[in-house]
CSV table of C-alpha atoms in Angstrom, one decimal:
chain,number,residue,atom,x,y,z
A,1,PRO,CA,0.0,0.0,0.0
A,2,PHE,CA,1.1,3.6,-0.7
A,3,LEU,CA,0.8,6.0,2.2
A,4,GLY,CA,0.8,9.8,2.2
A,5,ASN,CA,3.4,12.3,3.0
A,6,LEU,CA,6.3,11.3,5.2
A,7,LEU,CA,6.3,14.6,6.9
A,8,SER,CA,3.5,13.2,9.0
A,9,VAL,CA,6.2,10.9,10.3
A,10,ASN,CA,7.9,12.9,13.1
A,11,PRO,CA,11.5,11.6,13.8
A,12,GLU,CA,10.6,11.5,17.5
A,13,THR,CA,7.7,9.1,16.9
A,14,VAL,CA,8.7,7.4,13.7
A,15,LEU,CA,9.5,4.0,15.4
A,16,ASP,CA,6.0,3.8,16.9
A,17,THR,CA,4.4,5.0,13.6
A,18,PHE,CA,6.2,2.2,11.7
A,19,GLN,CA,5.1,-0.4,14.2
A,20,GLU,CA,1.5,0.8,13.7
A,21,TYR,CA,1.9,0.7,9.9
A,22,ARG,CA,3.4,-2.8,10.1
A,23,ARG,CA,0.3,-4.0,12.0
A,24,LYS,CA,-1.9,-2.4,9.5
A,25,TYR,CA,-0.2,-3.0,6.2
A,26,GLY,CA,2.2,-5.9,6.7
A,27,GLU,CA,6.0,-6.5,6.5
A,28,VAL,CA,6.6,-4.3,3.5
A,29,PHE,CA,4.9,-0.9,3.0
A,30,SER,CA,5.9,2.3,1.1
A,31,LEU,CA,5.7,6.0,1.7
A,32,ILE,CA,5.8,8.7,-1.0
A,33,THR,CA,7.6,11.7,0.2
A,34,GLY,CA,8.7,14.6,-2.0
A,35,SER,CA,10.6,13.0,-4.8
A,36,LYS,CA,11.4,9.8,-2.9
A,37,THR,CA,9.6,6.5,-2.4
A,38,LEU,CA,10.6,4.9,0.9
A,39,VAL,CA,10.0,1.2,1.2
A,40,VAL,CA,10.1,0.0,4.9
A,41,ILE,CA,11.0,-3.6,5.4
A,42,SER,CA,10.0,-5.1,8.8
A,43,GLY,CA,10.1,-8.6,10.5
A,44,TYR,CA,13.1,-10.9,10.9
A,45,ASP,CA,12.2,-13.3,8.1
A,46,THR,CA,11.4,-10.6,5.6
A,47,LEU,CA,14.5,-8.6,6.4
A,48,ARG,CA,16.6,-11.7,5.9
A,49,GLU,CA,14.9,-12.4,2.6
A,50,ILE,CA,15.3,-8.9,1.2
A,51,PHE,CA,18.8,-8.1,2.4
A,52,ILE,CA,20.4,-11.6,2.4
A,53,LYS,CA,18.6,-13.7,-0.2
A,54,HIS,CA,18.3,-10.7,-2.6
A,55,GLY,CA,21.5,-9.0,-1.3
A,56,ASP,CA,23.0,-8.8,-4.8
A,57,VAL,CA,20.2,-6.3,-5.7
A,58,THR,CA,19.6,-4.6,-2.3
A,59,SER,CA,23.2,-3.7,-1.1
A,60,GLU,CA,23.6,-0.4,-2.9
A,61,ARG,CA,23.6,3.0,-1.3
A,62,PRO,CA,20.9,5.3,-2.7
A,63,ASP,CA,21.6,8.8,-4.1
A,64,ILE,CA,20.6,10.9,-1.1
A,65,PHE,CA,22.0,13.9,0.8
A,66,ILE,CA,24.2,11.9,3.1
A,67,THR,CA,25.8,9.7,0.3
A,68,ARG,CA,26.0,12.6,-2.2
A,69,GLU,CA,26.8,15.7,-0.2
A,70,VAL,CA,28.4,14.3,2.9
A,71,GLY,CA,30.0,11.1,1.6
A,72,LYS,CA,30.6,12.1,-2.1
A,73,PHE,CA,29.8,8.4,-2.9
A,74,LYS,CA,33.3,7.6,-1.5
A,75,GLY,CA,34.4,5.8,1.6
A,76,VAL,CA,32.8,2.4,2.5
A,77,ALA,CA,29.5,3.4,4.1
A,78,THR,CA,28.4,5.8,1.4
A,79,SER,CA,29.8,4.1,-1.7
A,80,SER,CA,28.4,1.4,-3.9
A,81,GLY,CA,29.4,-1.1,-6.6
A,82,ALA,CA,33.0,-2.0,-7.4
A,83,LEU,CA,34.5,0.8,-5.3
A,84,TRP,CA,32.5,-0.3,-2.2
A,85,LYS,CA,33.4,-4.0,-2.7
A,86,GLU,CA,37.1,-3.2,-3.2
A,87,HIS,CA,37.4,-0.9,-0.1
A,88,ARG,CA,35.2,-3.0,2.2
A,89,THR,CA,37.4,-6.0,1.5
A,90,PHE,CA,40.6,-3.9,2.0
A,91,SER,CA,39.3,-2.3,5.2
A,92,LEU,CA,38.2,-5.6,6.7
A,93,ASN,CA,41.5,-7.3,6.0
A,94,THR,CA,43.5,-4.3,7.3
A,95,LEU,CA,41.5,-4.0,10.5
A,96,ARG,CA,41.8,-7.8,11.1
A,97,GLU,CA,45.6,-7.5,10.6
A,98,PHE,CA,45.7,-5.1,13.5
A,99,GLY,CA,44.4,-8.1,15.3
A,100,PHE,CA,44.7,-6.2,15.3
A,101,GLY,CA,48.5,-6.1,14.7
A,102,LYS,CA,51.7,-5.3,16.6
A,103,ARG,CA,50.0,-4.7,20.0
A,104,SER,CA,46.9,-6.7,20.3
A,105,LEU,CA,43.7,-4.7,20.2
A,106,GLU,CA,42.6,-6.0,23.6
A,107,THR,CA,45.7,-4.4,25.2
A,108,ARG,CA,44.8,-1.0,23.6
A,109,ILE,CA,41.2,-1.3,24.8
A,110,ILE,CA,42.3,-2.2,28.4
A,111,GLU,CA,44.8,0.7,28.4
A,112,GLU,CA,42.0,3.1,27.7
A,113,ILE,CA,39.7,1.4,30.3
A,114,GLU,CA,42.4,2.0,32.9
A,115,VAL,CA,42.1,5.8,32.2
A,116,PHE,CA,38.3,5.5,32.1
A,117,VAL,CA,38.3,3.9,35.6
A,118,GLN,CA,40.8,6.5,37.0
A,119,GLU,CA,38.6,9.3,35.7
A,120,ILE,CA,35.5,7.8,37.3
A,121,GLN,CA,37.4,7.2,40.6
A,122,SER,CA,38.4,10.9,40.6
A,123,LYS,CA,34.6,11.8,40.8
A,124,LYS,CA,34.6,10.2,44.3
A,125,GLY,CA,31.0,9.1,44.0
A,126,GLU,CA,29.7,12.6,43.2
A,127,PRO,CA,27.1,12.9,40.4
A,128,PHE,CA,28.4,13.5,36.8
A,129,ASN,CA,27.5,13.0,33.2
A,130,ILE,CA,29.5,10.1,31.8
A,131,HIS,CA,28.7,11.0,28.1
A,132,SER,CA,31.9,12.9,27.1
A,133,LEU,CA,34.2,10.6,29.0
A,134,ILE,CA,32.9,7.5,27.2
A,135,ASN,CA,33.1,9.4,23.9
A,136,VAL,CA,36.7,10.4,24.4
A,137,CYS,CA,37.7,6.8,25.4
A,138,ILE,CA,36.0,5.1,22.5
A,139,SER,CA,37.4,7.7,20.0
A,140,ASN,CA,40.8,7.2,21.4
A,141,ILE,CA,40.7,3.4,20.7
A,142,MET,CA,39.7,4.3,17.1
A,143,CYS,CA,42.6,6.7,17.0
A,144,SER,CA,45.1,4.0,18.0
A,145,ILE,CA,43.8,1.7,15.3
A,146,THR,CA,43.7,4.3,12.5
A,147,PHE,CA,46.6,6.6,13.5
A,148,GLY,CA,48.6,4.4,15.9
A,149,LYS,CA,48.4,6.8,18.8
A,150,ARG,CA,46.1,7.8,21.7
A,151,TYR,CA,45.5,11.3,22.9
A,152,ASP,CA,45.4,12.8,26.4
A,153,HIS,CA,41.8,13.5,27.4
A,154,ASP,CA,42.5,17.3,27.5
A,155,ASP,CA,44.3,17.5,24.1
A,156,LYS,CA,42.9,20.6,22.4
A,157,LYS,CA,43.2,19.3,18.8
A,158,PHE,CA,41.6,15.9,19.7
A,159,LEU,CA,38.7,17.6,21.6
A,160,SER,CA,38.1,20.0,18.7
A,161,LEU,CA,37.8,17.0,16.2
A,162,LEU,CA,35.3,15.3,18.5
A,163,ASN,CA,33.4,18.5,18.9
A,164,SER,CA,33.0,18.9,15.2
A,165,ILE,CA,31.8,15.3,14.8
A,166,ASN,CA,29.4,15.6,17.7
A,167,GLN,CA,27.9,18.8,16.4
A,168,ASN,CA,27.0,17.0,13.2
A,169,LEU,CA,25.5,14.1,15.1
A,170,SER,CA,23.3,16.5,17.0
A,171,ASN,CA,22.1,18.0,13.7
A,172,GLU,CA,20.7,14.5,12.8
A,173,ASN,CA,17.2,15.6,11.7
A,174,VAL,CA,18.8,17.7,9.0
A,175,MET,CA,19.9,14.5,7.3
A,176,PHE,CA,16.4,13.2,7.5
A,177,VAL,CA,14.8,16.3,6.1
A,178,ALA,CA,17.4,16.8,3.4
A,179,THR,CA,17.0,13.2,2.3
A,180,VAL,CA,13.2,13.4,1.7
A,181,LEU,CA,13.2,17.1,0.5
A,182,PRO,CA,16.5,17.5,-1.3
A,183,PHE,CA,15.5,21.0,-2.7
A,184,ILE,CA,15.7,22.6,0.7
A,185,ARG,CA,19.4,23.0,0.6
A,186,TYR,CA,18.9,25.7,-2.1
A,187,ILE,CA,16.7,27.9,0.1
A,188,PRO,CA,18.5,31.2,0.9
A,189,GLY,CA,20.1,31.5,4.3
A,190,ASP,CA,20.4,28.3,6.3
A,191,PRO,CA,17.0,27.6,8.0
A,192,PHE,CA,17.6,23.9,8.1
A,193,ARG,CA,21.3,24.0,9.2
A,194,ILE,CA,22.3,22.1,6.1
A,195,LYS,CA,25.2,24.4,5.2
A,196,LYS,CA,26.4,24.2,8.8
A,197,VAL,CA,26.5,20.4,8.6
A,198,LEU,CA,28.5,20.6,5.3
A,199,ARG,CA,30.9,23.1,6.9
A,200,ASN,CA,31.4,20.7,9.8
A,201,VAL,CA,32.1,17.9,7.4
A,202,ASP,CA,34.9,20.0,5.9
A,203,LYS,CA,36.2,20.9,9.4
A,204,VAL,CA,36.4,17.2,10.3
A,205,GLU,CA,38.2,16.4,7.0
A,206,ASN,CA,40.7,19.2,7.5
A,207,HIS,CA,41.5,17.8,11.0
A,208,LEU,CA,42.0,14.3,9.5
A,209,ARG,CA,44.0,15.6,6.6
A,210,GLN,CA,46.5,17.2,9.1
A,211,LEU,CA,46.8,13.9,10.9
A,212,VAL,CA,47.4,12.0,7.7
A,213,GLU,CA,50.1,14.5,6.6
A,214,GLU,CA,51.8,14.3,10.0
A,215,HIS,CA,51.7,10.5,9.5
A,216,GLU,CA,53.2,10.6,6.0
A,217,GLN,CA,56.3,12.4,7.4
A,218,ILE,CA,57.2,9.5,9.6
A,219,TYR,CA,55.9,6.7,7.3
A,220,ASP,CA,58.1,3.7,7.1
A,221,GLU,CA,57.0,0.9,4.7
A,222,ASN,CA,58.9,-1.7,6.7
A,223,ASN,CA,57.1,-0.8,9.9
A,224,LEU,CA,53.3,-0.5,9.3
A,225,ARG,CA,51.8,0.7,12.5
A,226,ASP,CA,48.1,1.2,11.8
A,227,TYR,CA,45.3,1.5,9.2
A,228,VAL,CA,46.6,4.8,7.7
A,229,ASP,CA,50.1,3.3,7.1
A,230,VAL,CA,48.6,0.3,5.3
A,231,PHE,CA,46.5,2.6,3.1
A,232,LEU,CA,49.5,4.8,2.3
A,233,LYS,CA,51.5,1.8,1.3
A,234,LYS,CA,48.7,0.7,-1.1
A,235,MET,CA,48.4,4.3,-2.4
A,236,LYS,CA,52.2,4.4,-3.2
A,237,SER,CA,52.1,1.0,-4.9
A,238,GLU,CA,49.3,2.1,-7.2
A,239,ARG,CA,50.8,5.5,-8.0
A,240,ASN,CA,51.1,4.7,-11.7
A,241,ASN,CA,47.7,3.0,-12.1
A,242,PRO,CA,45.4,5.6,-13.7
A,243,ASN,CA,42.3,3.7,-12.5
A,244,THR,CA,43.3,3.4,-8.8
A,245,THR,CA,40.7,4.2,-6.2
A,246,PHE,CA,43.3,4.5,-3.5
A,247,ASP,CA,43.7,8.3,-3.1
A,248,GLU,CA,43.8,10.8,-0.2
A,249,ASP,CA,40.1,11.7,-0.6
A,250,GLN,CA,39.1,8.0,-0.2
A,251,LEU,CA,41.4,7.6,2.8
A,252,LEU,CA,39.9,10.7,4.5
A,253,LYS,CA,36.3,9.5,3.9
A,254,ILE,CA,37.0,6.0,5.3
A,255,VAL,CA,38.9,7.3,8.4
A,256,GLY,CA,36.0,9.8,9.0
A,257,GLU,CA,33.5,7.0,8.8
A,258,LEU,CA,35.5,4.9,11.2
A,259,PHE,CA,35.5,7.7,13.7
A,260,VAL,CA,31.8,8.6,13.4
A,261,ALA,CA,30.4,5.1,13.1
A,262,GLY,CA,33.0,3.6,15.4
A,263,THR,CA,32.6,6.1,18.2
A,264,GLU,CA,28.9,7.2,18.3
A,265,THR,CA,27.4,3.7,18.2
A,266,THR,CA,29.5,2.0,20.9
A,267,SER,CA,29.4,5.1,23.1
A,268,THR,CA,25.6,5.2,22.9
A,269,ALA,CA,25.4,1.5,23.7
A,270,ILE,CA,27.5,2.0,26.9
A,271,ARG,CA,25.4,5.0,27.9
A,272,TRP,CA,22.2,2.8,27.5
A,273,PHE,CA,23.9,0.2,29.6
A,274,CYS,CA,24.6,2.7,32.4
A,275,LEU,CA,21.0,3.9,32.3
A,276,PHE,CA,19.6,0.3,32.5
A,277,MET,CA,21.9,-0.5,35.4
A,278,ILE,CA,20.6,2.5,37.3
A,279,ARG,CA,17.0,1.5,36.7
A,280,HIS,CA,17.6,-2.2,37.4
A,281,PRO,CA,20.0,-2.5,40.4
A,282,GLU,CA,19.2,-6.2,40.8
A,283,VAL,CA,20.6,-6.9,37.3
A,284,GLN,CA,23.8,-5.0,38.2
A,285,GLU,CA,24.1,-7.0,41.4
A,286,LYS,CA,23.8,-10.3,39.5
A,287,MET,CA,26.4,-9.2,37.0
A,288,ARG,CA,28.8,-8.2,39.8
A,289,ASN,CA,28.4,-11.5,41.5
A,290,GLU,CA,29.1,-13.4,38.3
A,291,ILE,CA,32.2,-11.3,37.7
A,292,ASN,CA,33.4,-11.7,41.2
A,293,ASP,CA,33.0,-15.5,41.0
A,294,VAL,CA,34.8,-15.9,37.7
A,295,ILE,CA,37.5,-13.1,37.9
A,296,GLY,CA,37.6,-11.5,41.4
A,297,THR,CA,38.8,-8.0,41.7
A,298,SER,CA,42.6,-8.3,41.3
A,299,ARG,CA,42.6,-7.9,37.5
A,300,PHE,CA,40.5,-6.4,34.7
A,301,PRO,CA,38.2,-8.7,32.8
A,302,SER,CA,39.6,-10.0,29.5
A,303,LEU,CA,38.1,-11.5,26.4
A,304,GLU,CA,39.0,-15.0,27.5
A,305,ASP,CA,36.5,-14.5,30.4
A,306,LYS,CA,33.7,-14.0,27.9
A,307,GLN,CA,32.6,-17.6,27.7
A,308,ASN,CA,32.5,-17.9,31.5
A,309,LEU,CA,30.2,-14.8,31.9
A,310,PRO,CA,27.0,-15.8,30.2
A,311,TYR,CA,24.8,-13.5,32.4
A,312,CYS,CA,27.0,-10.5,31.6
A,313,GLU,CA,26.7,-11.4,27.9
A,314,ALA,CA,22.9,-11.7,28.2
A,315,VAL,CA,22.8,-8.2,29.8
A,316,ILE,CA,24.8,-6.8,26.8
A,317,HIS,CA,22.4,-8.4,24.3
A,318,GLU,CA,19.4,-7.1,26.2
A,319,THR,CA,21.0,-3.6,26.2
A,320,LEU,CA,21.6,-3.8,22.4
A,321,ARG,CA,18.0,-5.0,21.9
A,322,ILE,CA,16.1,-2.6,24.0
A,323,GLY,CA,18.5,0.3,23.5
A,324,THR,CA,18.1,-0.4,19.7
A,325,ILE,CA,21.1,1.9,18.8
A,326,ALA,CA,20.4,2.1,15.0
A,327,PRO,CA,16.7,1.1,14.8
A,328,LEU,CA,16.3,2.0,11.1
A,329,SER,CA,19.9,1.1,10.1
A,330,VAL,CA,21.1,3.2,7.1
A,331,PRO,CA,19.0,3.4,3.9
A,332,HIS,CA,19.8,0.9,1.1
A,333,GLY,CA,19.5,1.4,-2.6
A,334,LEU,CA,18.7,-1.1,-5.3
A,335,ALA,CA,20.9,-2.2,-8.3
A,336,SER,CA,17.7,-2.9,-10.3
A,337,ASP,CA,13.9,-3.3,-9.8
A,338,LEU,CA,13.1,-6.1,-7.4
A,339,LYS,CA,10.1,-8.4,-7.7
A,340,PHE,CA,8.9,-9.4,-4.2
A,341,ASN,CA,5.7,-11.1,-3.1
A,342,GLY,CA,3.9,-10.2,-6.2
A,343,PHE,CA,4.8,-6.5,-6.4
A,344,THR,CA,7.8,-4.6,-7.8
A,345,ILE,CA,10.1,-2.4,-5.7
A,346,PRO,CA,11.4,0.2,-8.1
A,347,LYS,CA,15.2,0.7,-8.6
A,348,ASP,CA,15.0,4.3,-7.4
A,349,ALA,CA,13.3,3.5,-4.0
A,350,LEU,CA,15.0,3.9,-0.7
A,351,LEU,CA,14.9,0.7,1.3
A,352,ILE,CA,14.6,1.2,5.1
A,353,PRO,CA,15.6,-1.9,7.2
A,354,ASN,CA,13.2,-1.6,10.2
A,355,LEU,CA,15.4,-3.5,12.8
A,356,TYR,CA,13.3,-2.1,15.6
A,357,SER,CA,10.4,-4.3,14.3
A,358,VAL,CA,12.5,-7.4,15.3
A,359,PHE,CA,13.7,-6.1,18.7
A,360,PHE,CA,10.1,-5.4,19.8
A,361,ASP,CA,8.4,-8.4,18.1
A,362,GLU,CA,6.4,-10.2,20.8
A,363,LYS,CA,6.6,-13.5,19.0
A,364,ILE,CA,10.4,-13.4,19.2
A,365,PHE,CA,10.8,-11.5,22.5
A,366,PRO,CA,7.8,-11.9,24.8
A,367,ASP,CA,7.1,-8.7,26.9
A,368,PRO,CA,9.5,-6.8,24.6
A,369,TYR,CA,9.4,-3.5,26.6
A,370,ASP,CA,10.7,-5.2,29.8
A,371,PHE,CA,14.4,-5.3,30.4
A,372,LYS,CA,15.0,-9.1,31.0
A,373,PRO,CA,18.5,-10.4,30.3
A,374,GLU,CA,17.3,-13.9,31.2
A,375,ARG,CA,15.4,-14.1,27.9
A,376,PHE,CA,18.9,-14.9,26.3
A,377,LEU,CA,19.7,-17.8,28.7
A,378,ASP,CA,18.5,-21.4,28.4
A,379,GLU,CA,17.7,-23.5,31.5
A,380,LYS,CA,21.4,-24.5,31.8
A,381,GLY,CA,22.4,-20.8,31.8
A,382,ASN,CA,23.9,-20.9,28.3
A,383,LEU,CA,23.3,-18.1,25.8
A,384,LYS,CA,20.4,-18.5,23.2
A,385,ASN,CA,18.5,-16.5,20.6
A,386,THR,CA,21.2,-13.9,20.3
A,387,ASP,CA,21.2,-14.1,16.5
A,388,LYS,CA,17.8,-12.2,16.5
A,389,VAL,CA,19.5,-9.1,17.9
A,390,LEU,CA,20.4,-7.5,14.6
A,391,ALA,CA,22.1,-4.5,16.3
A,392,PHE,CA,24.8,-4.3,13.6
A,393,SER,CA,22.3,-4.8,10.7
A,394,LEU,CA,22.5,-7.7,8.3
A,395,GLY,CA,23.5,-8.9,4.9
A,396,ARG,CA,26.4,-7.5,2.9
A,397,ARG,CA,26.2,-4.1,4.6
A,398,VAL,CA,26.6,-5.5,8.1
A,399,CYS,CA,28.6,-3.1,10.3
A,400,LEU,CA,32.3,-3.2,9.4
A,401,GLY,CA,33.3,-2.6,13.1
A,402,GLU,CA,31.0,-5.3,14.7
A,403,ALA,CA,33.9,-7.3,16.1
A,404,LEU,CA,35.6,-4.3,17.6
A,405,ALA,CA,32.3,-2.9,19.0
A,406,ARG,CA,31.5,-6.2,20.7
A,407,MET,CA,35.0,-6.3,22.3
A,408,GLU,CA,34.8,-2.8,23.6
A,409,LEU,CA,31.3,-3.2,25.0
A,410,PHE,CA,32.2,-6.4,26.8
A,411,LEU,CA,35.4,-5.0,28.3
A,412,PHE,CA,34.1,-1.6,29.2
A,413,VAL,CA,30.8,-2.7,30.9
A,414,THR,CA,32.3,-5.6,32.8
A,415,SER,CA,35.2,-3.5,34.1
A,416,LEU,CA,32.7,-0.8,35.1
A,417,ILE,CA,30.5,-3.1,37.1
A,418,GLN,CA,33.5,-4.9,38.6
A,419,ARG,CA,34.6,-1.7,40.2
A,420,PHE,CA,31.6,0.5,40.7
A,421,THR,CA,27.9,0.5,41.7
A,422,LEU,CA,26.0,2.8,39.4
A,423,GLU,CA,23.2,4.9,40.9
A,424,ALA,CA,21.0,7.8,39.8
A,425,GLY,CA,22.8,11.1,40.2
A,426,ASP,CA,19.5,12.7,41.1
A,427,ILE,CA,17.0,10.5,42.9
A,428,LYS,CA,14.1,12.9,41.9
A,429,ASN,CA,15.1,12.5,38.2
A,430,ILE,CA,15.7,8.8,37.3
A,431,PRO,CA,16.7,8.7,33.6
A,432,SER,CA,13.9,7.7,31.2
A,433,GLU,CA,14.1,4.6,29.0
A,434,LYS,CA,12.6,6.7,26.2
A,435,GLY,CA,15.4,7.8,23.9
A,436,THR,CA,15.7,10.4,21.2
A,437,MET,CA,16.0,9.5,17.5
A,438,GLY,CA,19.0,10.9,15.7
A,439,ILE,CA,21.9,9.3,13.8
A,440,THR,CA,21.5,6.8,16.6
A,441,TYR,CA,18.7,6.2,19.0
A,442,ALA,CA,20.3,7.6,22.2
A,443,PRO,CA,19.3,8.1,25.8
A,444,LYS,CA,18.5,11.7,26.9
A,445,ASP,CA,21.4,13.1,28.9
A,446,PHE,CA,21.5,12.0,32.5
A,447,VAL,CA,23.8,12.2,35.5
A,448,LEU,CA,24.9,9.2,37.6
A,449,LYS,CA,26.9,8.3,40.6
A,450,ALA,CA,29.6,5.6,40.4
A,451,VAL,CA,30.3,4.4,43.9
A,452,PRO,CA,33.5,2.3,44.2
A,453,THR,CA,32.6,-1.3,45.3
């Protein structure tokens, strides 16, 4: 069925609206908006069929504001076709190599967690907002993978880069409006903040360009330290190939994507975790007991402990499910028209993967609005049903950084609960489980107390 104007779909209520449309119209429905047809795909089986079975047709990126004006159809997240395939493969292999490479990735993460824990200890149980601390820590891990170095938390250059990225993420509705009504960017003045977003994109790229140039000065092809080094080596080896896609623009786009996607999503997941722990102290207690039984308090948790901490793992899955970080993923495009269940999805449609529809599907997750980690444990206490939590999307466009994000999440949240009891910073103002829809679905800002255990 074709529904009217998408402007009746408010970004704040879009998830509930799509749930209602799904009940009314089924797993696939379309909305006509301005010059675009949006086709929303809901339900676990239908999502798998469209994006996995028909993945050869449905894995493009559409021509929309974020891919054209922000991504310039470069990078990995906003490119399509041969360029996307080549660079996704290269990036995955390079990131695996830094396996992540000379110093194992786990060591880098734990190094950052030590700073994280010290910063929290310095608050001495007083209320504070953990948002920027988490952001800086997660960005620093991304820095060490891409640029081979971490920054002090008060480094002006580093904080300025993060600030430019965060400003764009808080202008998220701009992306939404510019996607469905592309002509608004030509309106005089800047009533929708579109020019501001594009200025910030340039600012971020200039920061990254400086970092790459500094890197080139100390580049040594016999000692590849990080992602940028490996890319520079490939660039130099293809210098005489007129058709090469390995150039500085492509490098800057990919590094920018790694920062934005790699910081905001994991940081948001950790903030949701903190919020749920404040609201469910009994879950926090059970996690701490499991951690104490398996690890004690003399060392930080490590990835080897993961298999022995099924309850902690269940809590992380429940956080990803109910926190639903990227509920509508990123729009997909089509390589050609697609015949599906008797009707045709046109090549120029935007496909919206409605991951939220799976997370809150009562058939898969009974009482979906209740925070219940036990739903992921069988009677023997082993993990089950975790494949239904499509937090990193699915198909060929599945998140490039999934393995890293899962490592960070596990190590950060277990280290946090091992050392601190999280409480509301303001008893009269317990943080709400209702988030706000932007680039990610994130909790509203809140303060907490972290009391050393």
